[in-house]
Coordinates of C-alpha atoms in Angstrom, one line a residue:
M1 CA -14.5 -25.2 67.0
E2 CA -17.8 -23.9 65.6
K3 CA -18.6 -22.2 68.9
V4 CA -15.2 -20.4 68.9
V5 CA -15.9 -19.1 65.3
E6 CA -19.3 -17.9 66.3
E7 CA -17.9 -16.0 69.2
K8 CA -15.3 -14.4 67.0
L9 CA -17.9 -13.4 64.5
L10 CA -20.1 -12.0 67.2
R11 CA -17.2 -9.9 68.6
W12 CA -16.5 -8.7 65.0
W13 CA -20.1 -7.6 64.5
I14 CA -20.2 -5.8 67.8
S15 CA -16.9 -3.9 67.0
L16 CA -18.3 -3.0 63.6
L17 CA -21.5 -1.8 65.1
K18 CA -19.6 0.4 67.6
L19 CA -17.6 1.9 64.7
V20 CA -20.8 2.6 62.8
V21 CA -22.3 4.3 65.9
V22 CA -19.2 6.4 66.4
A23 CA -19.2 7.4 62.7
I24 CA -22.8 8.4 62.9
M25 CA -22.1 10.5 66.1
L26 CA -19.2 12.2 64.5
L27 CA -21.2 13.0 61.3
T28 CA -24.1 14.3 63.4
S29 CA -21.7 16.5 65.4
I30 CA -20.2 17.9 62.3
V31 CA -23.6 18.6 60.8
S32 CA -24.9 20.2 64.0
A33 CA -21.8 22.4 64.2
N34 CA -22.5 24.0 60.9
E35 CA -25.2 26.5 60.5
A36 CA -26.3 28.0 57.2
F37 CA -26.6 31.8 56.7
E38 CA -27.9 34.1 54.1
F39 CA -27.9 37.8 53.6
Q40 CA -29.3 40.0 50.8
G41 CA -28.8 43.8 50.4
F42 CA -26.9 46.0 52.9
D43 CA -29.1 46.3 56.0
A44 CA -26.7 44.2 58.1
W45 CA -23.5 45.9 57.0
Y46 CA -21.3 47.9 59.3
L47 CA -20.3 51.2 57.6
Q48 CA -17.2 52.8 59.0
Q49 CA -17.7 56.2 57.4
K50 CA -20.7 58.4 57.7
D51 CA -20.7 59.3 53.9
W52 CA -21.6 55.9 52.7
V53 CA -25.0 56.1 50.9
K54 CA -27.2 53.0 51.4
T55 CA -30.5 52.2 49.9
D56 CA -32.5 48.9 50.0
N57 CA -30.4 47.5 47.2
T58 CA -27.3 49.7 46.7
L59 CA -24.3 50.8 48.6
S60 CA -22.3 53.7 47.3
W61 CA -19.1 55.5 48.2
P62 CA -19.5 59.0 46.8
H63 CA -15.9 60.2 46.9
V64 CA -12.6 59.3 45.2
S65 CA -11.0 58.3 48.4
W66 CA -10.8 55.6 51.0
A67 CA -13.5 53.8 53.0
E68 CA -14.6 50.4 54.3
A69 CA -17.8 48.5 54.9
R70 CA -17.9 45.1 56.7
L71 CA -20.1 42.1 57.1
G72 CA -19.7 38.7 58.7
E73 CA -17.8 37.0 61.5
F74 CA -14.9 34.7 62.4
Q75 CA -17.0 31.5 62.0
W76 CA -18.0 32.1 58.4
T77 CA -16.3 29.3 56.4
D78 CA -17.6 28.4 52.9
Y79 CA -19.7 31.0 51.0
D80 CA -21.0 32.0 47.6
L81 CA -21.6 35.7 47.0
T82 CA -22.6 37.8 44.1
F83 CA -22.8 41.6 43.5
T84 CA -22.9 44.1 40.7
V85 CA -20.2 46.7 40.8
V86 CA -20.0 50.1 39.0
P87 CA -16.6 51.9 39.5
E88 CA -17.7 55.4 38.8
E89 CA -14.3 57.0 39.1
Y90 CA -10.8 55.6 39.7
G91 CA -8.2 57.8 41.3
K92 CA -4.5 57.2 41.1
D93 CA -3.8 53.5 41.8
G94 CA -7.5 53.1 42.4
E95 CA -9.4 49.9 42.8
V96 CA -12.5 48.3 44.4
R97 CA -11.4 45.6 46.8
L98 CA -13.3 42.8 48.5
Y99 CA -11.7 41.3 51.5
F100 CA -12.8 37.7 52.2
R101 CA -12.0 35.1 54.9
Q102 CA -11.0 38.1 57.0
T103 CA -10.4 37.1 60.7
K104 CA -8.5 40.2 61.9
P105 CA -6.7 43.1 60.4
F106 CA -4.9 42.0 57.2
H107 CA -5.2 38.3 58.0
T108 CA -7.4 38.0 54.9
Y109 CA -7.6 37.3 51.2
G110 CA -8.4 40.2 48.8
L111 CA -10.3 40.3 45.5
H112 CA -8.9 43.4 43.6
I113 CA -11.0 45.0 40.8
R114 CA -9.1 47.5 38.6
E115 CA -9.6 48.9 35.1
D116 CA -7.3 46.5 33.4
V117 CA -6.8 43.6 35.8
I118 CA -8.7 41.5 38.4
F119 CA -6.6 39.5 40.8
V120 CA -6.8 37.7 44.2
S121 CA -4.1 38.3 46.8
R122 CA -3.3 37.0 50.3
F123 CA -2.4 39.5 53.0
D124 CA 0.0 38.2 55.5
S125 CA -0.7 40.3 58.6
T126 CA 0.1 43.8 57.3
V127 CA -1.3 46.1 54.6
E128 CA 2.0 46.2 52.7
N129 CA 2.8 42.5 52.9
Y130 CA 0.6 40.8 50.4
R131 CA 1.1 38.2 47.6
I132 CA -0.8 38.0 44.4
L133 CA -2.1 34.4 44.1
E134 CA -3.7 34.5 40.7
Q135 CA -4.6 37.3 38.2
A136 CA -6.6 37.7 35.0
D137 CA -4.5 40.1 32.9
G138 CA -6.4 42.3 30.5
V139 CA -9.7 41.6 32.3
G140 CA -11.0 44.5 34.3
V141 CA -13.9 46.7 34.9
K142 CA -13.7 50.1 33.2
Q143 CA -14.8 53.3 34.8
G144 CA -18.5 53.7 34.4
E145 CA -19.1 50.0 33.4
E146 CA -21.4 47.7 35.2
A147 CA -20.1 44.2 36.0
K148 CA -21.5 41.2 37.8
I149 CA -19.0 39.6 40.2
R150 CA -19.3 36.1 41.8
L151 CA -17.0 34.7 44.4
V152 CA -17.2 31.1 45.6
C153 CA -15.1 30.0 48.6
K154 CA -15.2 26.2 49.2
E155 CA -12.7 24.9 51.6
S156 CA -9.3 25.9 50.2
D157 CA -10.6 26.5 46.6
F158 CA -11.8 29.9 45.4
Y159 CA -13.5 30.8 42.1
V160 CA -14.1 34.2 40.7
Y161 CA -16.6 34.9 37.9
L162 CA -17.0 38.0 35.8
N163 CA -20.4 38.4 34.1
D164 CA -21.0 34.6 34.7
E165 CA -17.6 33.6 33.1
L166 CA -15.0 31.9 35.3
I167 CA -11.8 34.0 35.2
L168 CA -9.8 32.9 38.3
E169 CA -9.3 29.6 40.1
I170 CA -7.2 29.8 43.3
Y171 CA -6.0 27.3 45.8
S172 CA -4.8 28.5 49.2
I173 CA -4.9 26.8 52.7
K174 CA -3.9 29.7 55.0
Y175 CA -7.2 31.4 56.0
K176 CA -10.1 29.0 56.6
S177 CA -12.8 31.3 57.9
G178 CA -13.8 34.9 58.3
G179 CA -16.0 37.7 57.2
I180 CA -16.0 40.1 54.2
A181 CA -15.5 43.8 53.5
F182 CA -15.8 46.2 50.7
W183 CA -12.8 48.7 50.5
A184 CA -12.6 51.8 48.4
E185 CA -9.0 52.3 47.4
N186 CA -9.0 55.9 46.1
T187 CA -12.1 55.1 44.2
K188 CA -15.7 56.2 43.9
F189 CA -18.1 53.2 43.3
T190 CA -21.5 51.6 43.8
V191 CA -22.3 48.0 44.4
K192 CA -25.8 46.6 44.1
D193 CA -27.7 43.3 44.0
F194 CA -25.6 41.8 46.8
S195 CA -26.4 38.4 48.1
I196 CA -24.4 35.8 50.0
T197 CA -25.2 32.2 51.2
G198 CA -22.8 30.1 53.3
V199 CA -22.0 28.1 56.3
R200 CA -21.1 29.2 59.8
D201 CA -18.9 26.7 61.7
E202 CA -19.5 26.9 65.4
T203 CA -16.4 24.8 66.1
K204 CA -14.1 27.6 64.8
V205 CA -13.2 29.7 67.8
S206 CA -10.8 32.6 67.7
T207 CA -7.8 32.4 70.0
D208 CA -7.6 36.2 70.2
M209 CA -8.8 37.8 73.5
G210 CA -10.0 40.9 71.6
F211 CA -9.3 44.5 72.6
F212 CA -9.6 45.5 76.2
P213 CA -13.0 47.3 75.9
Q214 CA -14.0 50.8 76.8
N215 CA -16.1 51.4 79.9
D216 CA -15.2 48.0 81.4
P217 CA -15.7 47.5 85.1
R218 CA -12.2 45.8 85.3
S219 CA -10.7 49.2 84.5
G220 CA -13.1 51.3 86.6
G221 CA -15.0 52.4 83.4
V222 CA -12.1 54.1 81.6
N223 CA -12.6 55.1 78.0
H224 CA -10.0 57.7 77.0
M225 CA -7.1 58.3 79.3
M226 CA -5.0 61.5 78.8
L227 CA -1.4 61.4 80.1
I228 CA -0.7 64.5 82.2
Y229 CA 3.0 65.0 82.7
N230 CA 4.1 66.9 85.7
N231 CA 7.8 67.2 85.0
S232 CA 9.8 69.9 86.6
G233 CA 9.2 73.4 85.1
Y234 CA 5.5 72.9 84.1
N235 CA 2.6 73.8 86.3
W236 CA -0.9 72.8 85.3
M237 CA -3.3 75.7 86.0
M238 CA -7.1 75.5 85.7
I239 CA -6.9 77.3 82.3
D240 CA -4.5 74.5 81.1
A241 CA -6.7 71.7 82.3
L242 CA -10.0 73.0 80.9
P243 CA -9.4 72.1 77.2
Y244 CA -8.9 68.4 78.3
V245 CA -11.8 68.2 80.7
S246 CA -14.1 70.0 78.3
Y247 CA -14.3 70.6 74.6
I248 CA -14.0 74.4 74.1
A249 CA -15.1 76.3 71.1
P250 CA -12.6 78.2 69.0
L251 CA -11.6 81.5 70.6
M252 CA -13.4 84.6 69.3
G253 CA -12.2 88.2 69.3
N254 CA -12.9 88.6 73.0
Y255 CA -10.9 85.4 73.8
E256 CA -13.8 84.1 75.9
L257 CA -13.7 80.4 76.7
K258 CA -16.9 78.7 75.7
V259 CA -17.5 75.1 77.0
E260 CA -19.5 72.9 74.6
D261 CA -19.0 69.3 75.8
Y262 CA -17.1 67.0 78.0
F263 CA -13.8 65.6 76.5
F264 CA -11.4 63.1 78.1
D265 CA -12.9 61.1 81.0
T266 CA -9.7 59.9 82.6
F267 CA -6.3 61.5 83.5
L268 CA -3.0 59.8 84.4
F269 CA -0.6 62.0 86.5
L270 CA 3.0 61.1 86.0
A271 CA 6.5 62.4 85.5
L272 CA 9.7 61.1 84.0
T273 CA 12.3 63.3 85.8
A274 CA 12.5 65.4 88.9
P275 CA 14.0 69.0 89.0
D276 CA 17.5 67.6 89.6
G277 CA 17.3 65.3 86.6
H278 CA 16.8 62.1 88.6
A279 CA 14.7 59.6 86.6
F280 CA 11.5 57.9 87.7
D281 CA 11.3 55.2 85.1
S282 CA 14.7 53.9 84.0
P283 CA 18.4 54.5 84.7
S284 CA 18.8 55.1 80.9
R285 CA 17.0 58.4 81.4
G286 CA 19.1 59.6 84.4
T287 CA 20.3 58.9 87.9
P288 CA 17.6 56.7 89.6
A289 CA 15.2 58.7 91.7
K290 CA 15.2 58.1 95.5
K291 CA 12.8 59.0 98.3
E292 CA 13.6 62.7 98.0
Q293 CA 12.5 62.8 94.4
W294 CA 9.5 60.5 95.0
Q295 CA 8.4 62.9 97.7
W296 CA 8.8 65.8 95.3
F297 CA 6.4 64.3 92.9
I298 CA 3.8 63.7 95.6
D299 CA 4.1 67.3 96.8
K300 CA 4.0 68.5 93.1
I301 CA 0.7 66.9 92.2
F302 CA -1.0 67.8 95.4
H303 CA 0.0 71.5 95.2
E304 CA -2.9 73.6 96.5
N305 CA -3.7 75.4 93.3
N306 CA -2.0 73.4 90.5
Q307 CA -2.0 69.9 89.0
L308 CA -4.8 67.8 90.5
S309 CA -6.4 71.0 92.0
A310 CA -6.4 72.5 88.5
F311 CA -8.4 69.6 87.2
E312 CA -10.7 69.7 90.2
K313 CA -11.5 73.4 89.3
A314 CA -11.8 72.6 85.6
Y315 CA -14.4 70.0 86.3
E316 CA -16.3 72.4 88.6
F317 CA -16.3 75.0 85.8
T318 CA -17.4 72.5 83.2
N319 CA -20.1 71.0 85.3
D320 CA -21.5 74.5 86.0
A321 CA -21.4 75.3 82.3
L322 CA -23.0 72.1 81.1
G323 CA -25.3 71.4 84.0
G324 CA -23.7 68.1 84.7
D325 CA -22.3 66.2 87.7
V326 CA -19.3 64.4 86.1
K327 CA -16.2 63.4 88.0
G328 CA -12.8 63.0 86.4
K329 CA -11.2 59.6 86.8
I330 CA -7.6 59.8 88.1
F331 CA -4.6 57.4 88.0
I332 CA -1.3 58.3 89.6
M333 CA 2.1 56.8 88.7
I334 CA 4.3 54.6 90.8
P335 CA 8.0 55.3 90.3
N336 CA 10.2 52.4 89.5
P337 CA 12.3 51.3 92.5
M338 CA 15.4 50.6 90.5
V339 CA 17.8 47.9 91.5
E340 CA 20.7 50.3 91.1
I341 CA 19.7 52.2 94.2
K342 CA 21.7 51.4 97.4
D343 CA 20.6 54.3 99.6
F344 CA 16.9 55.1 98.9
G345 CA 16.1 56.7 102.2
D346 CA 14.2 55.8 105.4
V347 CA 10.5 55.3 105.1
D348 CA 9.6 53.8 108.5
G349 CA 12.4 54.6 111.0
T350 CA 14.3 51.4 110.3
G351 CA 17.1 53.0 108.2
S352 CA 17.7 53.7 104.5
L353 CA 16.4 51.1 102.0
N354 CA 18.8 49.3 99.7
F355 CA 17.4 47.9 96.4
S356 CA 20.8 46.3 95.5
W357 CA 21.1 43.5 98.0
K358 CA 22.7 40.4 96.6
D359 CA 20.0 38.6 98.5
A360 CA 17.2 38.8 96.0
E361 CA 14.5 38.4 98.6
K362 CA 15.9 41.1 100.8
A363 CA 16.2 43.5 97.8
K364 CA 12.6 42.7 96.8
E365 CA 11.4 43.3 100.3
H366 CA 13.1 46.8 100.4
R367 CA 11.8 47.7 97.0
F368 CA 8.2 46.8 98.0
K369 CA 8.5 48.7 101.3
A370 CA 9.3 51.8 99.2
V371 CA 6.4 51.3 96.9
K372 CA 4.0 50.6 99.8
W373 CA 5.2 53.8 101.6
Y374 CA 4.6 55.8 98.4
I375 CA 1.1 54.4 97.8
D376 CA 0.1 55.1 101.4
E377 CA 1.5 58.6 101.2
V378 CA -0.5 59.3 98.0
L379 CA -3.7 58.0 99.5
A380 CA -3.2 60.0 102.7
R381 CA -2.7 63.2 100.7
W382 CA -5.7 62.3 98.5
E383 CA -8.0 61.9 101.5
A384 CA -6.8 65.2 102.9
A385 CA -7.4 67.1 99.7
N386 CA -11.1 66.0 99.7
Y387 CA -11.7 66.6 96.0
Q388 CA -15.3 66.8 95.1
N389 CA -15.0 66.5 91.3
L390 CA -12.2 63.9 91.0
E391 CA -12.3 60.2 91.7
L392 CA -9.1 58.2 92.3
L393 CA -9.3 54.9 90.4
G394 CA -5.8 53.6 90.9
F395 CA -2.1 53.6 90.1
Y396 CA 0.2 53.2 87.1
W397 CA 3.5 51.3 86.9
V398 CA 5.7 53.8 85.1
E399 CA 8.5 51.6 83.8
E400 CA 7.4 50.4 80.3
W401 CA 8.9 46.9 80.3
I402 CA 9.3 44.2 82.9
H403 CA 13.0 43.5 83.7
Y404 CA 12.8 39.7 84.1
S405 CA 16.6 39.7 84.4
N406 CA 16.2 41.5 87.8
P407 CA 15.6 38.8 90.4
G408 CA 12.2 39.2 91.9
E409 CA 11.0 41.8 89.4
L410 CA 7.8 40.1 88.4
E411 CA 7.1 39.2 92.0
L412 CA 7.5 42.8 93.0
I413 CA 4.9 44.0 90.5
Q414 CA 2.6 41.2 91.6
M415 CA 3.0 42.2 95.2
T416 CA 2.3 45.8 94.2
S417 CA -0.8 44.8 92.3
D418 CA -2.0 42.7 95.2
Y419 CA -1.6 45.6 97.7
I420 CA -3.4 48.0 95.3
H421 CA -6.3 45.6 95.0
E422 CA -6.5 45.0 98.7
L423 CA -7.0 48.8 99.0
G424 CA -9.8 48.7 96.4
Y425 CA -8.0 50.4 93.5
K426 CA -6.9 49.5 90.0
H427 CA -3.4 48.9 88.6
T428 CA -2.6 49.8 85.0
W429 CA 0.4 49.9 82.6
I430 CA 1.4 51.2 79.1
P431 CA 4.2 49.1 77.7
Y432 CA 6.1 50.3 74.6
F433 CA 5.8 48.4 71.3
T434 CA 6.2 44.7 72.0
S435 CA 8.2 45.3 75.2
S436 CA 9.2 42.5 77.5
G437 CA 6.2 41.4 79.5
H438 CA 3.5 43.0 77.4
N439 CA 2.0 39.6 76.6
R440 CA 2.1 38.6 80.3
W441 CA 0.4 41.6 81.8
E442 CA -2.4 39.7 83.5
E443 CA 0.2 37.5 85.3
A444 CA 1.8 40.7 86.7
G445 CA -1.6 41.6 88.2
F446 CA -2.5 44.6 86.0
D447 CA -6.2 45.2 85.6
F448 CA -5.8 46.6 82.1
I449 CA -3.1 47.9 79.8
M450 CA -2.6 50.0 76.6
H451 CA 0.0 49.1 74.0
Q452 CA 2.2 51.8 72.4
P453 CA 2.6 51.7 68.6
N454 CA 5.6 54.1 68.8
H455 CA 5.0 54.9 65.1
M456 CA 5.4 58.6 65.8
F457 CA 8.9 58.4 67.0
R458 CA 10.5 56.2 64.4
A459 CA 11.4 57.6 60.9
D460 CA 11.4 54.1 59.4
S461 CA 8.0 53.1 60.8
T462 CA 5.3 52.5 58.2
I463 CA 1.5 52.1 58.7
D464 CA 2.1 48.4 59.1
R465 CA 3.2 49.2 62.6
F466 CA -0.4 49.9 63.5
V467 CA -1.4 46.5 62.1
H468 CA 1.3 44.7 64.2
T469 CA 0.3 46.6 67.3
T470 CA -3.4 45.8 66.7
N471 CA -2.7 42.1 66.3
H472 CA -0.8 42.1 69.6
A473 CA -3.6 44.0 71.3
L474 CA -6.2 41.6 69.9
K475 CA -4.2 38.5 70.8
Y476 CA -3.5 39.6 74.4
G477 CA -6.6 41.7 75.3
Q478 CA -5.0 45.2 75.3
G479 CA -6.0 48.7 74.6
L480 CA -4.0 51.2 72.4
E481 CA -2.2 54.5 72.8
I482 CA -2.5 57.5 70.5
E483 CA 0.8 59.4 70.3
A484 CA 1.6 63.0 69.3
E485 CA 5.1 64.5 69.4
G486 CA 4.2 68.0 70.6
N487 CA 4.3 71.0 68.3
S488 CA 6.2 69.2 65.6
V489 CA 2.7 67.7 64.6
T490 CA 1.7 71.3 63.6
R491 CA 4.9 72.4 62.0
D492 CA 6.1 69.2 60.2
P493 CA 3.9 67.7 57.4
V494 CA 5.5 64.3 57.9
K495 CA 4.8 64.3 61.6
R496 CA 1.3 65.6 61.0
K497 CA 0.5 62.7 58.7
K498 CA 2.0 60.2 61.2
F499 CA -0.3 61.5 63.9
L500 CA -3.4 61.5 61.7
D501 CA -2.6 57.9 60.8
Y502 CA -3.1 57.0 64.4
L503 CA -6.6 58.3 64.3
R504 CA -7.2 56.6 60.9
A505 CA -5.8 53.4 62.2
G506 CA -8.3 53.6 65.1
V507 CA -11.1 53.8 62.5
T508 CA -9.9 51.1 60.1
L509 CA -8.6 48.7 62.7
N510 CA -11.6 49.1 65.1
W511 CA -9.8 50.7 68.0
Q512 CA -11.9 53.8 68.1
K513 CA -15.1 52.4 69.5
E514 CA -13.9 49.0 70.8
A515 CA -10.6 49.6 72.7
V516 CA -9.7 51.5 75.8
H517 CA -7.3 54.3 74.9
G518 CA -4.3 56.2 76.3
Y519 CA -3.1 59.5 74.8
Y520 CA 0.5 60.8 74.8
Q521 CA 0.9 64.4 73.6
G522 CA 4.3 65.6 75.1
V523 CA 3.1 67.9 77.9
N524 CA 0.3 70.3 76.8
Y525 CA 0.1 70.1 73.1
F526 CA -3.6 69.5 72.6
G527 CA -4.5 72.2 75.0
S528 CA -2.2 74.7 73.2
C529 CA -3.9 73.7 69.9
A530 CA -7.3 74.5 71.4
I531 CA -6.5 78.2 72.0
S532 CA -4.1 78.6 69.0
D533 CA -5.0 81.1 66.2
D534 CA -3.2 78.7 63.8
P535 CA -5.9 76.8 61.9
K536 CA -3.6 73.8 61.5
A537 CA -3.1 73.6 65.2
R538 CA -6.8 74.1 66.1
E539 CA -7.7 71.4 63.5
I540 CA -5.7 68.8 65.5
Y541 CA -7.7 69.6 68.7
D542 CA -11.0 69.3 66.8
L543 CA -10.0 66.0 65.1
V544 CA -8.9 64.5 68.5
Y545 CA -12.3 65.5 69.9
Q546 CA -14.1 63.9 67.0
Y547 CA -12.1 60.7 67.4
V548 CA -12.9 60.5 71.2
K549 CA -16.5 61.0 70.4
G550 CA -16.5 58.4 67.7
I551 CA -17.3 60.6 64.8
F552 CA -13.9 60.8 63.1
D553 CA -14.1 58.4 60.2
E554 CA -11.1 58.8 57.9
P555 CA -9.7 55.3 57.1
L556 CA -6.1 54.3 57.2
G557 CA -4.5 54.9 53.7
T558 CA -6.0 58.3 53.3
K559 CA -3.4 60.7 51.8

């Protein structure tokens, strides 16, 4: 009996020892996963706008306007920070704001400092969707006053001190990590004596893929892709292409074109309709295009003196002017072989193709045969053209959503991607806002895509649309599209603001320098702005150039 008891005690002690070892290992792993950090002053801060004034100990925004400066990363968890703030001038609804626990655009908390109130809010994915968690009424920082602010974030508890007095205690569990940012909300201010200490938790990993980056080998090195529409009735001449290939100076009295820099690096040639109104993308636009219309588009872009040839000549002119040897990157659309088509035409001597077979495999086979014929025809014409200043990077799927309800639709796009890749080219796509399949673009075989905000085209769209689009782009590894609605941007103040907000969103939400871009303009809007004698039109051209070059710095929210 005693022996049995001894064995039981031994087993109990062994089990206890194992538990202690496991506990020590877990504790050790937790400790090793956390890394302390400390920053003082403003050397490490990222300043979005060029007008920020930084010294060893101060950071000042010198205008009554909007601006942002950022510090930190996703893995920052608990921290204790202090700074002294001087709001030098509040504009209308002005405040100094400190974002904290910020993981991506407007997934963050905010500390709002106003003349008559200080409060903490929680933003729930958009700029306009925020909730005040706690506020200190009657406690603020007057214009010209100097105030010491301390913020402590410890797990789900936050403490705000004003001049060493605790004024706010907040509990919130939503955001558990993230960096910080100072935001000028129509306010001129200075902060100084900044310091922060905290913990960086290596176990926290963002599930977002991040933007699809510029100049990435997977795209062929694309940065800024201009969409060049070749619809019936418009012919691109060298003089039309030049303001896109190069940045041209404002026209003087003699109307001489002066090239000052390169501009867009990539051009996508596409069309939505043929001369007879047949549609290339969707039956909702018109009668689906057949072989005759597909052939028209090929003939159109390979015209001896227009379209692609115009850009060839524009690059030759620009290279001569700037002493460079730059080639324009080219993508060419693939029309949608729509399932409504029963008599596409004969591509190989075996008879007319039918995309409407009830047999899904047979329909898919016919649709792919048409796509393959088209790609081969484009490549044969490209080789024959022998352009010296253009480089064909790949093809573009023109339909802006994936029709999963069509049997074999996804497989057709995958087959197309595979064929393009076998030939050594890239395949790209620009889906409209949250369209079907945008989040499965890699599965379809696309090398990279750009997401359309579509803010320009909806009267009810607010700037929150940019935040939503950004969050999709970050989550699924996408680029973004800038959109202008032709001459209405010049004539209509509402449309002008909508367009400028695209550029501002690019600054505030980090597209400008991080994400690959597409640009929609109608047909030739930016080029017409370049040679316009209307200052409002010319300004649009100049601002787009500044954006492409990364020097435009107005933040979202600017009036």
